[in-house]
Tab-separated table of C-alpha atoms in Angstrom:
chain	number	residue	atom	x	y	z
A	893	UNK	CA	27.299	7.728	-123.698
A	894	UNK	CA	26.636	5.656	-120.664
A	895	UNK	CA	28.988	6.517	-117.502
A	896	UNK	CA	29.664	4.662	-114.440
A	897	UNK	CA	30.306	6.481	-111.226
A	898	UNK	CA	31.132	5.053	-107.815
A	899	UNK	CA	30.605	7.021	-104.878
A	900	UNK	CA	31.511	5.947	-100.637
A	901	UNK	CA	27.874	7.126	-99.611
A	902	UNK	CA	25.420	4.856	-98.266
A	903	UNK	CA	21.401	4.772	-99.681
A	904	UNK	CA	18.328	3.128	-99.368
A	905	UNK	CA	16.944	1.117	-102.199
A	906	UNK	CA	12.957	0.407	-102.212
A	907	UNK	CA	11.049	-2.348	-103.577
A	908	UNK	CA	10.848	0.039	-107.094
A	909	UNK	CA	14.506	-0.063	-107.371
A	910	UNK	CA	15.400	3.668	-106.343
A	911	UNK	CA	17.878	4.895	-104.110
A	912	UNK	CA	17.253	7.137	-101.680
A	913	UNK	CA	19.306	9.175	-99.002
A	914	UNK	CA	19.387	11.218	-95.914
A	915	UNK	CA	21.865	13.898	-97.165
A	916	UNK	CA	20.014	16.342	-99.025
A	917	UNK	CA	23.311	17.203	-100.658
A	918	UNK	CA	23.343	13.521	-102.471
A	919	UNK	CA	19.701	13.437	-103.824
A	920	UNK	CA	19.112	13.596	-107.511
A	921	UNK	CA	19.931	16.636	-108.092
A	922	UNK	CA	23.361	16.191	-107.556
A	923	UNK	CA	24.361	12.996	-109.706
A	924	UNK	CA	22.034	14.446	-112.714
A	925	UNK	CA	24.922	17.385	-113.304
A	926	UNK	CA	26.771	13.894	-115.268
A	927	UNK	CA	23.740	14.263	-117.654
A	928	UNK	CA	25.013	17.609	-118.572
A	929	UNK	CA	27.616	15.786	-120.420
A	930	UNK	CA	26.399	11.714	-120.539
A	931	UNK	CA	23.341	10.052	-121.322
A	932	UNK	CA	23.037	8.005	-118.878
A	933	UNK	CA	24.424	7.484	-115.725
A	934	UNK	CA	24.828	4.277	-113.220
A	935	UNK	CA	25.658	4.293	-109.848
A	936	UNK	CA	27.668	1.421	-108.145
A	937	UNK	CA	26.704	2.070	-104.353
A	938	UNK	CA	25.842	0.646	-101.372
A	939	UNK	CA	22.504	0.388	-100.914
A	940	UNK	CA	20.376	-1.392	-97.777
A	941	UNK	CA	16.734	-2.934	-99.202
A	942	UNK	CA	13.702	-1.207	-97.605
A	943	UNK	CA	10.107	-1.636	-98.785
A	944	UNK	CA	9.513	1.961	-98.481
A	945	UNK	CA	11.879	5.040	-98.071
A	946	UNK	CA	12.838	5.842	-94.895
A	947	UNK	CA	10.550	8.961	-93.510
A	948	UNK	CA	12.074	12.543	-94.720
A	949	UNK	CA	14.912	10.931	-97.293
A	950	UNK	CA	15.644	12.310	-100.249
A	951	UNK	CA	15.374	10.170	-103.880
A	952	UNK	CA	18.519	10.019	-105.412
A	953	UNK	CA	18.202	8.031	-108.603
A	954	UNK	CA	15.316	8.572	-111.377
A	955	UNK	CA	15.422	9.460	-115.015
A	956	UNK	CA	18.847	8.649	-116.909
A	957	UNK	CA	20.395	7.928	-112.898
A	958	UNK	CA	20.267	3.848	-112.501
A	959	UNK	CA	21.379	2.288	-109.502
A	960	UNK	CA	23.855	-0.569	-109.484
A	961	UNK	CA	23.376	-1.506	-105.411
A	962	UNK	CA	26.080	-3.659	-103.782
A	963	UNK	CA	25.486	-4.809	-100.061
A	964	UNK	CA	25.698	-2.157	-97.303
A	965	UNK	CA	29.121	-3.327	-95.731
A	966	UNK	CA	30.622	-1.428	-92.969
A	967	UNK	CA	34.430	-1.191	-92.565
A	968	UNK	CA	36.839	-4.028	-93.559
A	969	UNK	CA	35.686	-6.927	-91.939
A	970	UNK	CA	32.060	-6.467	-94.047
A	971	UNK	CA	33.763	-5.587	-97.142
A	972	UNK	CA	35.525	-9.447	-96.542
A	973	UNK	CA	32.213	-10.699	-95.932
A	974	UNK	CA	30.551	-9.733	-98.961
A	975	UNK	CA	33.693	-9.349	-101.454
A	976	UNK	CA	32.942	-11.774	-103.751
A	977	UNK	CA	29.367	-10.149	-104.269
A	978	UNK	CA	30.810	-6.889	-104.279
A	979	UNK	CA	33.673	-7.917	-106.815
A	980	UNK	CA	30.918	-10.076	-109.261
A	981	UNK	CA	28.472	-6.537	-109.430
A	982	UNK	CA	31.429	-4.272	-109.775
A	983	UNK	CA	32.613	-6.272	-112.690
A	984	UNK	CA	29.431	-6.676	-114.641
A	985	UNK	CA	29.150	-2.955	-113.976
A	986	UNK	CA	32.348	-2.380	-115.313
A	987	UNK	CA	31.177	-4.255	-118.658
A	988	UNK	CA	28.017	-2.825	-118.943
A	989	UNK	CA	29.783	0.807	-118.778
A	990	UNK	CA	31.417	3.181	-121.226
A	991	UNK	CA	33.081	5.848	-119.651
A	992	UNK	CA	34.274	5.411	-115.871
A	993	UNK	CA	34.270	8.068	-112.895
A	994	UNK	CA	35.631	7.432	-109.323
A	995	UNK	CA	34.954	9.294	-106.650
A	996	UNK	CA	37.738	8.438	-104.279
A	997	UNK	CA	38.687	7.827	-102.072
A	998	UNK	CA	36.666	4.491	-101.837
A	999	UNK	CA	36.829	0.733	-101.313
A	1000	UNK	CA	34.327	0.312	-104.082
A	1001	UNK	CA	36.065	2.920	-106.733
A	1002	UNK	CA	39.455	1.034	-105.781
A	1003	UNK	CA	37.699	-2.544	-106.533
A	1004	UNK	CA	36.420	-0.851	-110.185
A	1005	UNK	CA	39.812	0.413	-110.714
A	1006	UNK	CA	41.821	-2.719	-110.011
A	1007	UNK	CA	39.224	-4.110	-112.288
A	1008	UNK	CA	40.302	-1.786	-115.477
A	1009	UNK	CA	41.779	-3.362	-118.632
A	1010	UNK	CA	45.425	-1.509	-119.705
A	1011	UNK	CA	44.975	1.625	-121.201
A	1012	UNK	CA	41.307	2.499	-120.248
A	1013	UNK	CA	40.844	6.113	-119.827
A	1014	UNK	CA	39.259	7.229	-116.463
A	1015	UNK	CA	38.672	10.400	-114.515
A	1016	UNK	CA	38.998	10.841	-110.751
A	1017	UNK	CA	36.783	12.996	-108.447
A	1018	UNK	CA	38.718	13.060	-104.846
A	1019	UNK	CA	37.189	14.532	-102.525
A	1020	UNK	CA	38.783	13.420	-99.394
A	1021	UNK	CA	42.485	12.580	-98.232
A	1022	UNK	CA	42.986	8.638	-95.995
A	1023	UNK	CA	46.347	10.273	-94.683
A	1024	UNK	CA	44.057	12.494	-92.345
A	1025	UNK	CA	41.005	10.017	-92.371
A	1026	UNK	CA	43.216	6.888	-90.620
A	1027	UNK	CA	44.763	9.452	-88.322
A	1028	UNK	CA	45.440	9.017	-84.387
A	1029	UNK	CA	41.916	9.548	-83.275
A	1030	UNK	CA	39.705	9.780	-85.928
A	1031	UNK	CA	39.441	6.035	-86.814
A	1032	UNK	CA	39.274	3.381	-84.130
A	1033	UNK	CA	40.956	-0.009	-85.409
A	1034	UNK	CA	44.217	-2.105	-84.465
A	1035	UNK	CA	45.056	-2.042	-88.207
A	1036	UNK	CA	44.658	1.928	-88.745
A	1037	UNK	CA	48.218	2.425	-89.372
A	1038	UNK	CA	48.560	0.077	-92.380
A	1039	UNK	CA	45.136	1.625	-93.633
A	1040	UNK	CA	46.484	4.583	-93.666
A	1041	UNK	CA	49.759	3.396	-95.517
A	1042	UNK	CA	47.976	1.599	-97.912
A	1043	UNK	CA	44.928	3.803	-98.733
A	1044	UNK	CA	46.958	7.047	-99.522
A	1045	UNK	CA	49.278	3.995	-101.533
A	1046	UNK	CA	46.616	3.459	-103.657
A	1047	UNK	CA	45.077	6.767	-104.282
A	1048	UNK	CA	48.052	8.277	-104.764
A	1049	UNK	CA	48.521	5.592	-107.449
A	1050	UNK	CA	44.618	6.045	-108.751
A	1051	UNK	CA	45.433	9.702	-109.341
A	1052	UNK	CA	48.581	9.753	-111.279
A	1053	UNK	CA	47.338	6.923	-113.966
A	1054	UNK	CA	44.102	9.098	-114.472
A	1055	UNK	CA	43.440	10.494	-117.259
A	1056	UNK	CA	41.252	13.557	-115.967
A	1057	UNK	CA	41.705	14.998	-112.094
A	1058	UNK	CA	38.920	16.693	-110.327
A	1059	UNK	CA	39.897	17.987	-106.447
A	1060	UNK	CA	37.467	19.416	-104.309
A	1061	UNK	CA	40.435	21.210	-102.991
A	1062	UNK	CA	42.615	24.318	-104.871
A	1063	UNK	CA	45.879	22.598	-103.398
A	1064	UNK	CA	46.065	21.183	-100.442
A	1065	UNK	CA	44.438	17.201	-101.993
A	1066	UNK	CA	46.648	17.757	-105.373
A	1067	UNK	CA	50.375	18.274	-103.379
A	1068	UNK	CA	49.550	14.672	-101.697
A	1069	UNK	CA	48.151	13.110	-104.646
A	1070	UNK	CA	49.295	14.861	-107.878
A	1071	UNK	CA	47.675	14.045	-111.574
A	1072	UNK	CA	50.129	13.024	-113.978
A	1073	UNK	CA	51.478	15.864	-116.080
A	1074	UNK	CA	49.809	14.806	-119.175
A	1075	UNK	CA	46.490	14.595	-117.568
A	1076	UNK	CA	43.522	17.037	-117.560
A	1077	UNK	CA	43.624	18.488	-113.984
A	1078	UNK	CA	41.355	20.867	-112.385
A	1079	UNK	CA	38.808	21.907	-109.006
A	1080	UNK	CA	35.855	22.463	-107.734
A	1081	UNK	CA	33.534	21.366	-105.097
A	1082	UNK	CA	31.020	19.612	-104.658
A	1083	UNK	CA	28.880	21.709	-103.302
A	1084	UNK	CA	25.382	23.081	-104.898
A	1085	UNK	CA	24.812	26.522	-103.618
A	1086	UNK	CA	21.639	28.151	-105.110
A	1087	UNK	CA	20.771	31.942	-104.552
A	1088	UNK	CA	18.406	30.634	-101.949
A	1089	UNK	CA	21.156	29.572	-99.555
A	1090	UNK	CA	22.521	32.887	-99.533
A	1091	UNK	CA	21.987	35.214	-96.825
A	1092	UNK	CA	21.285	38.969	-98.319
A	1093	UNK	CA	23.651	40.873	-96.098
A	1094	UNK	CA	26.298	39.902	-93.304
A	1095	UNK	CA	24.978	39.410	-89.494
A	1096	UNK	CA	24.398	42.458	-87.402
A	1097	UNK	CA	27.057	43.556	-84.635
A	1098	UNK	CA	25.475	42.533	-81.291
A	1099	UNK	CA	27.452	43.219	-78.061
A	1100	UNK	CA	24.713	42.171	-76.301
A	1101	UNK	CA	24.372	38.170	-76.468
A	1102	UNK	CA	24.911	36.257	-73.345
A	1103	UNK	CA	23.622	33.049	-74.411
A	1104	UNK	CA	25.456	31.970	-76.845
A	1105	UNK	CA	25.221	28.600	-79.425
A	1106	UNK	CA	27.690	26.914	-81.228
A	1107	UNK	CA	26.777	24.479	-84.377
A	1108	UNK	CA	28.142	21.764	-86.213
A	1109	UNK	CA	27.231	19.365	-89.022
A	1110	UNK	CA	28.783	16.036	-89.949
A	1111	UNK	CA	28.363	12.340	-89.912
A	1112	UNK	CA	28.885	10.660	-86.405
A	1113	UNK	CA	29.610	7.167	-88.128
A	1114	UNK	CA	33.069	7.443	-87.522
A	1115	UNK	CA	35.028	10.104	-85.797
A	1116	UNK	CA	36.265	12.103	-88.845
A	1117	UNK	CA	34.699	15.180	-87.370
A	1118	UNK	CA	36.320	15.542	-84.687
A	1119	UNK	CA	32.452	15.794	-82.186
A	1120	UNK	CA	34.092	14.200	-79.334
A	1121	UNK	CA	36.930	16.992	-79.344
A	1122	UNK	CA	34.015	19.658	-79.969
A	1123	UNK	CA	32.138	18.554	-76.959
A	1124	UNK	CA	35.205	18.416	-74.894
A	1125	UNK	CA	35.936	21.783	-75.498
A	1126	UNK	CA	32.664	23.296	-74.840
A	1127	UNK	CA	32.861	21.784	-71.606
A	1128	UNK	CA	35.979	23.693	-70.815
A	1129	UNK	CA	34.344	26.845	-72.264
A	1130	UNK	CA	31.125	26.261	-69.451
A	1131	UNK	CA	33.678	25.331	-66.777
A	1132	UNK	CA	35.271	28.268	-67.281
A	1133	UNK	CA	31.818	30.709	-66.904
A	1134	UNK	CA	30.647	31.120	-70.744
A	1135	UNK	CA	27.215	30.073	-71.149
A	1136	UNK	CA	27.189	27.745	-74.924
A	1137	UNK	CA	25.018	25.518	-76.215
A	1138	UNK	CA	26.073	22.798	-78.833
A	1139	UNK	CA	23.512	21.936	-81.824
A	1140	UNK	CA	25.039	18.775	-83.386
A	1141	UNK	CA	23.168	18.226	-87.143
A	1142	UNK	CA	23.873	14.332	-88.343
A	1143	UNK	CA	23.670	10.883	-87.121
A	1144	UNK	CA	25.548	7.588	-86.842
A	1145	UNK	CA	26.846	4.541	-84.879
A	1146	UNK	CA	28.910	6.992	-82.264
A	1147	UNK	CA	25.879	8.886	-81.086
A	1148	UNK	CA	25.287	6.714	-78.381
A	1149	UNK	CA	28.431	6.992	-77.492
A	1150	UNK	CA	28.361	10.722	-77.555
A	1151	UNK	CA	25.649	11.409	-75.838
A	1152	UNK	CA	27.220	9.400	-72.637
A	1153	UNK	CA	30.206	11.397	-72.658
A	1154	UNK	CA	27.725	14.475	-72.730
A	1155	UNK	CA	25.972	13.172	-69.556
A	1156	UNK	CA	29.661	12.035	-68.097
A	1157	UNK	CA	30.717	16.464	-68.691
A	1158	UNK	CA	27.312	17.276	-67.034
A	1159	UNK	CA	25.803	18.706	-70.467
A	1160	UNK	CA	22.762	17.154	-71.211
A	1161	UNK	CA	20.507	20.411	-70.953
A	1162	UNK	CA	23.711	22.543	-73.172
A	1163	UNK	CA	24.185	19.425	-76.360
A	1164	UNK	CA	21.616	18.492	-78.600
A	1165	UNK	CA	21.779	15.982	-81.201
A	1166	UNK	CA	19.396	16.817	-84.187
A	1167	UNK	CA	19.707	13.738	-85.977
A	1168	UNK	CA	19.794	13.504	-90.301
A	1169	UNK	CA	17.628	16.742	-91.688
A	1170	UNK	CA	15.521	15.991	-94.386
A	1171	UNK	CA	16.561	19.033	-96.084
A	1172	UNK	CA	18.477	22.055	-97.123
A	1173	UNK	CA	15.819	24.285	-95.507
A	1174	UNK	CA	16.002	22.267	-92.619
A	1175	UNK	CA	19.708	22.376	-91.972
A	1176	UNK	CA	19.416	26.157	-92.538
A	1177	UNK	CA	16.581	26.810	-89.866
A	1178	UNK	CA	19.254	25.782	-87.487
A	1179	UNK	CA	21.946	27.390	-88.857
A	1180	UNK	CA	20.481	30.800	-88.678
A	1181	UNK	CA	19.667	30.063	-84.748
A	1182	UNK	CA	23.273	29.458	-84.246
A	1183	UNK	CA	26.048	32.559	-83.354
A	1184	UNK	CA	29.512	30.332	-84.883
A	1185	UNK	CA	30.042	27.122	-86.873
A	1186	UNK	CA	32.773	24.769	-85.078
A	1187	UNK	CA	34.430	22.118	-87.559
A	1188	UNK	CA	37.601	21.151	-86.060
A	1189	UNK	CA	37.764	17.942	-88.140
A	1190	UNK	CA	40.410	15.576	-87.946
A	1191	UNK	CA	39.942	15.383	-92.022
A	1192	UNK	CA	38.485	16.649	-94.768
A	1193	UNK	CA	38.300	17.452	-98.570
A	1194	UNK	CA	36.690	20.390	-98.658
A	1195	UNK	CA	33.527	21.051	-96.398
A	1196	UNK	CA	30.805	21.457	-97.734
A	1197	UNK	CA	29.121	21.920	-94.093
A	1198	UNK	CA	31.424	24.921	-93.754
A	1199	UNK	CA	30.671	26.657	-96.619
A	1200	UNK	CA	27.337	26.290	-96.199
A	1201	UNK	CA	27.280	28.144	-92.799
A	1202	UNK	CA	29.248	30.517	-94.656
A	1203	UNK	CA	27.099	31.254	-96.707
A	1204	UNK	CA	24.710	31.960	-94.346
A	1205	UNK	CA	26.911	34.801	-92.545
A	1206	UNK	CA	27.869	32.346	-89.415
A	1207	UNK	CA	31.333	32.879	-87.980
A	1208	UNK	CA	33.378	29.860	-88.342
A	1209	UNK	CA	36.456	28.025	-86.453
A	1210	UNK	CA	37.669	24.903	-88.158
A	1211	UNK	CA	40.982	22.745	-88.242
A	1212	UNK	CA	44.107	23.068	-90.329
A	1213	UNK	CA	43.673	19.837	-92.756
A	1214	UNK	CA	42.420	19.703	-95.988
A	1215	UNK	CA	40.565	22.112	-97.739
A	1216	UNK	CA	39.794	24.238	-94.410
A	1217	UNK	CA	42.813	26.467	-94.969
A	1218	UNK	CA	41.399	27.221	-98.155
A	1219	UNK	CA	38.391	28.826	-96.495
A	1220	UNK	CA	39.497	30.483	-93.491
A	1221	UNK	CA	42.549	32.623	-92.462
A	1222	UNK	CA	45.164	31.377	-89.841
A	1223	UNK	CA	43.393	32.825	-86.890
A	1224	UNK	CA	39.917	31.143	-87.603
A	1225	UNK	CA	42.033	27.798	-87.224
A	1226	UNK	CA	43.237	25.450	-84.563
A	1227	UNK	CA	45.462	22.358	-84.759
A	1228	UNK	CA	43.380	19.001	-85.143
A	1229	UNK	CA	42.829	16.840	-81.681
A	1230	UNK	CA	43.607	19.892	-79.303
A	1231	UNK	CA	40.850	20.494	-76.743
A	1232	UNK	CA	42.451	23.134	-75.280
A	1233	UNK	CA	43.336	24.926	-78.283
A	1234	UNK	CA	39.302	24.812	-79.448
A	1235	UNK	CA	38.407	26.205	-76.472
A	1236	UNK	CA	40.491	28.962	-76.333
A	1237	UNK	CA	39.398	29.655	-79.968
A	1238	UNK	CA	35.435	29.202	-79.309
A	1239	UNK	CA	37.101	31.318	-75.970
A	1240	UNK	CA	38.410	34.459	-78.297
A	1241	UNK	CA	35.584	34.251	-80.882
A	1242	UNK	CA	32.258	34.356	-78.646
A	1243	UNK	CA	33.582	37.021	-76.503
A	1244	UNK	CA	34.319	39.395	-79.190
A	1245	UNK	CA	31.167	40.958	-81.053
A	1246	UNK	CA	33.409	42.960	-83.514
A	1247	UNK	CA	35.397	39.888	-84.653
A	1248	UNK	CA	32.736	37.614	-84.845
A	1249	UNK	CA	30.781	40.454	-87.437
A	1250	UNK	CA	33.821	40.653	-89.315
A	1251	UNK	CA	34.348	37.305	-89.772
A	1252	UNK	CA	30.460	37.048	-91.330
A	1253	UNK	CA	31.409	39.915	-93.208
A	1254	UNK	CA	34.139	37.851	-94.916
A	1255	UNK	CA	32.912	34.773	-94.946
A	1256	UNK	CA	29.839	35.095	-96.713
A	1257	UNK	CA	31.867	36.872	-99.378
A	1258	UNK	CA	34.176	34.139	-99.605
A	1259	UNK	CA	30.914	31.362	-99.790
A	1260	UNK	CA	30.013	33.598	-103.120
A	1261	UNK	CA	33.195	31.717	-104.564
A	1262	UNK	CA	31.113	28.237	-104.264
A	1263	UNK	CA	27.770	29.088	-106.456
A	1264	UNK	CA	27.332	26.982	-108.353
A	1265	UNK	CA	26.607	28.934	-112.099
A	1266	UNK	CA	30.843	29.801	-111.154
A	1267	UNK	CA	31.575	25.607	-110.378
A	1268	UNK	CA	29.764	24.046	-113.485
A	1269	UNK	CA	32.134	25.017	-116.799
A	1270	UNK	CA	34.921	23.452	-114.793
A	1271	UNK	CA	32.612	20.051	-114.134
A	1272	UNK	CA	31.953	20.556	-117.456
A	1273	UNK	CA	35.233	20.499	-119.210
A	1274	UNK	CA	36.064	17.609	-116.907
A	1275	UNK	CA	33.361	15.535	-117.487
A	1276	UNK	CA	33.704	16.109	-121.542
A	1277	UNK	CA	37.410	15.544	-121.123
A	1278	UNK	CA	36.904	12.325	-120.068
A	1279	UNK	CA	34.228	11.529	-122.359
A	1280	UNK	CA	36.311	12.316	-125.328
A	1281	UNK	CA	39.217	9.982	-124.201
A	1282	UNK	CA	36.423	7.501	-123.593
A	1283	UNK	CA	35.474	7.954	-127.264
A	1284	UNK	CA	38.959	7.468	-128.457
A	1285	UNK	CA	39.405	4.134	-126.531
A	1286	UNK	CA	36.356	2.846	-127.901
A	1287	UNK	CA	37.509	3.584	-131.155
A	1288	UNK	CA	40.602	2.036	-130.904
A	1289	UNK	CA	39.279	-0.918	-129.780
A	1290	UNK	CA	36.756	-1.306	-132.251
A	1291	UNK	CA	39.115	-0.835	-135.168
């Protein structure tokens, strides 16, 4: 059975028609776990044309993965711009396909699912929550408040005439957007941990560091993570005598932007901004230089950043939205947007050896939760489930 899955992520496409990307997390790899279940699988994306893939990107499409590209629009006024391009591949996509996943939420997954006939059975994958993503402060637009009011409208909507729910979350994504009662509901992340990105024991107590860093990992093309806030606070924490340093792993349209209000606090020799990493290794290298893991996101589903660090033994101080409070205990946590607040956390943290061992101590156990040989029978059973209603429709159809 051939299966169609939209996704929000951006790509490359070359001149040989594959898709490539700089998140190691979205290469190949990761879409082939749908051929544990489908024969084939087709991905409606956006894609920009480049003769050759972009130096240190990962190929995400190859045997039984097709891509479907649609232009690379950015925000509303590009998905205006190219609708009716958009729309005419989405449909013939929609044609062309059997069963139907959507990860949502996303503008192209919402085009495919106003585009269903009655009665067609599909399965959601959400994996992130628009109440938290059109917040105050973590999306810059004159229209972000009827976003927001129409985006958790519609996925609410998307969820509860599914047929099949996946969460990346254990609760916190399901109370805002429940399944219908008759559906197939379950969770898991997606995440891909292998033993490899597993530390073997917990990080040592050291009561010695003076120098200490602090790391993050996230997109910069919008705000969502919260980098401005991180920055902000880490100022606060020099002003006030601690000696950090901020390693910032990811890339987009507010670097620029960033790194001016890093010259404006006076921290040009304490930030740096790695960039995309090619790689899992890569990203790790610089995780195991850091001493704590700062998220304090304005949203999230679940982060797979986070439990990557965690995984890795690394301290970590994150915000109370989505999945985060699924990860971390109350005192690991500050309220989203608060500078102060992060400080005073990073503050508490960094100054306190035993803490900080404890907290790899129980974070790396928790990270254990996330291998992947634990995730796959529930991907599994979700991706059959839908395949079997998918069968059933045909069927009926055909009669």
């Amino acid at each position: 059975m051939r299966t169609l899955v939209t996704a929000s992520a951006r790509f490359a496409i070359t001149n040989d028609g594959n898709l490539w990307t700089p998140n190691p997390s979205l290469s190949y790899k990761f879409w082939s776990r749908y051929l544990d279940v489908y024969d084939e699988v087709n991905l409606l994306v956006r894609a920009k044309p480049y003769e050759s893939p972009p130096p240190g990107w990962n190929k995400a499409s190859g045997e039984r993965i097709k891509p479907l590209p649609i232009p690379d629009f950015q925000g509303a006024s590009g998905l205006i711009k190219n609708y009716a391009q958009i729309k005419k591949t989405a449909v013939e996509a929609l044609a062309d396909a059997e069963a139907v996943h959507l990860r949502i939420p996303c503008e192209i997954g919402g085009i495919i699912w106003r585009s269903l006939a009655a009665q067609r059975p599909y399965g959601v994958e959400v994996v992130g929550d628009p109440y938290d993503v059109f917040a105050p402060g973590s999306y810059k637009h004159p229209l972000r408040p009827f976003f927001r009011w129409w985006s958790v409208w519609e996925l609410q909507h998307q969820c509860i005439k599914a047929n099949a729910a996946a969460y990346v979350t254990q609760h916190a994504l399901q109370r805002r957007y429940p399944p219908q009662t008759e559906a197939f509901s379950t969770h898991f992340s997606s995440i891909n941990l292998p033993g490899s990105a597993f530390v073997n024991a917990p990080r040592l107590l050291h009561t010695d560091l003076k120098s200490l860093t602090v790391i993050s990992v996230g997109t910069l093309a919008q705000l969502y993570k919260a980098p401005d806030v991180l920055i902000n606070a880490v100022a606060t924490c020099v002003e006030e005598g601690l000696d950090l340093r901020l390693i910032w792993v990811g890339d987009g349209i507010y670097r620029k932007e960033l790194e001016k209000l890093v010259t404006a606090l006076g921290l040009d020799k304490r930030v740096k901004f790695c960039g995309h990493l090619a790689n899992r290794d890569a990203v790790i290298k610089q995780l195991d230089r850091a001493d704590v893991f700062v998220l304090p996101s304005h949203q999230e589903g679940l982060p797979r950043a986070m439990i990557e660090a965690m995984a890795r033994g690394l301290p970590c101080i994150g915000s109370t939205v989505g999945g985060i409070p699924e990860l971390l205990p109350s005192e690991d946590m500050v309220t989203p947007g608060d500078i102060n607040a992060l400080a005073q956390k990073i503050r508490q943290v960094v100054t306190n050896p035993e803490r900080m061992a404890s907290m790899s101590v129980r974070n790396l156990e928790k990270a254990k939760n996330y291998q992947d040989v634990v995730l796959q029978k529930r991907r599994i059973a979700f991706y059959s489930h839908v395949r079997e209603k998918t069968q059933s429709w045909l069927y009926q159809r055909n009669i």
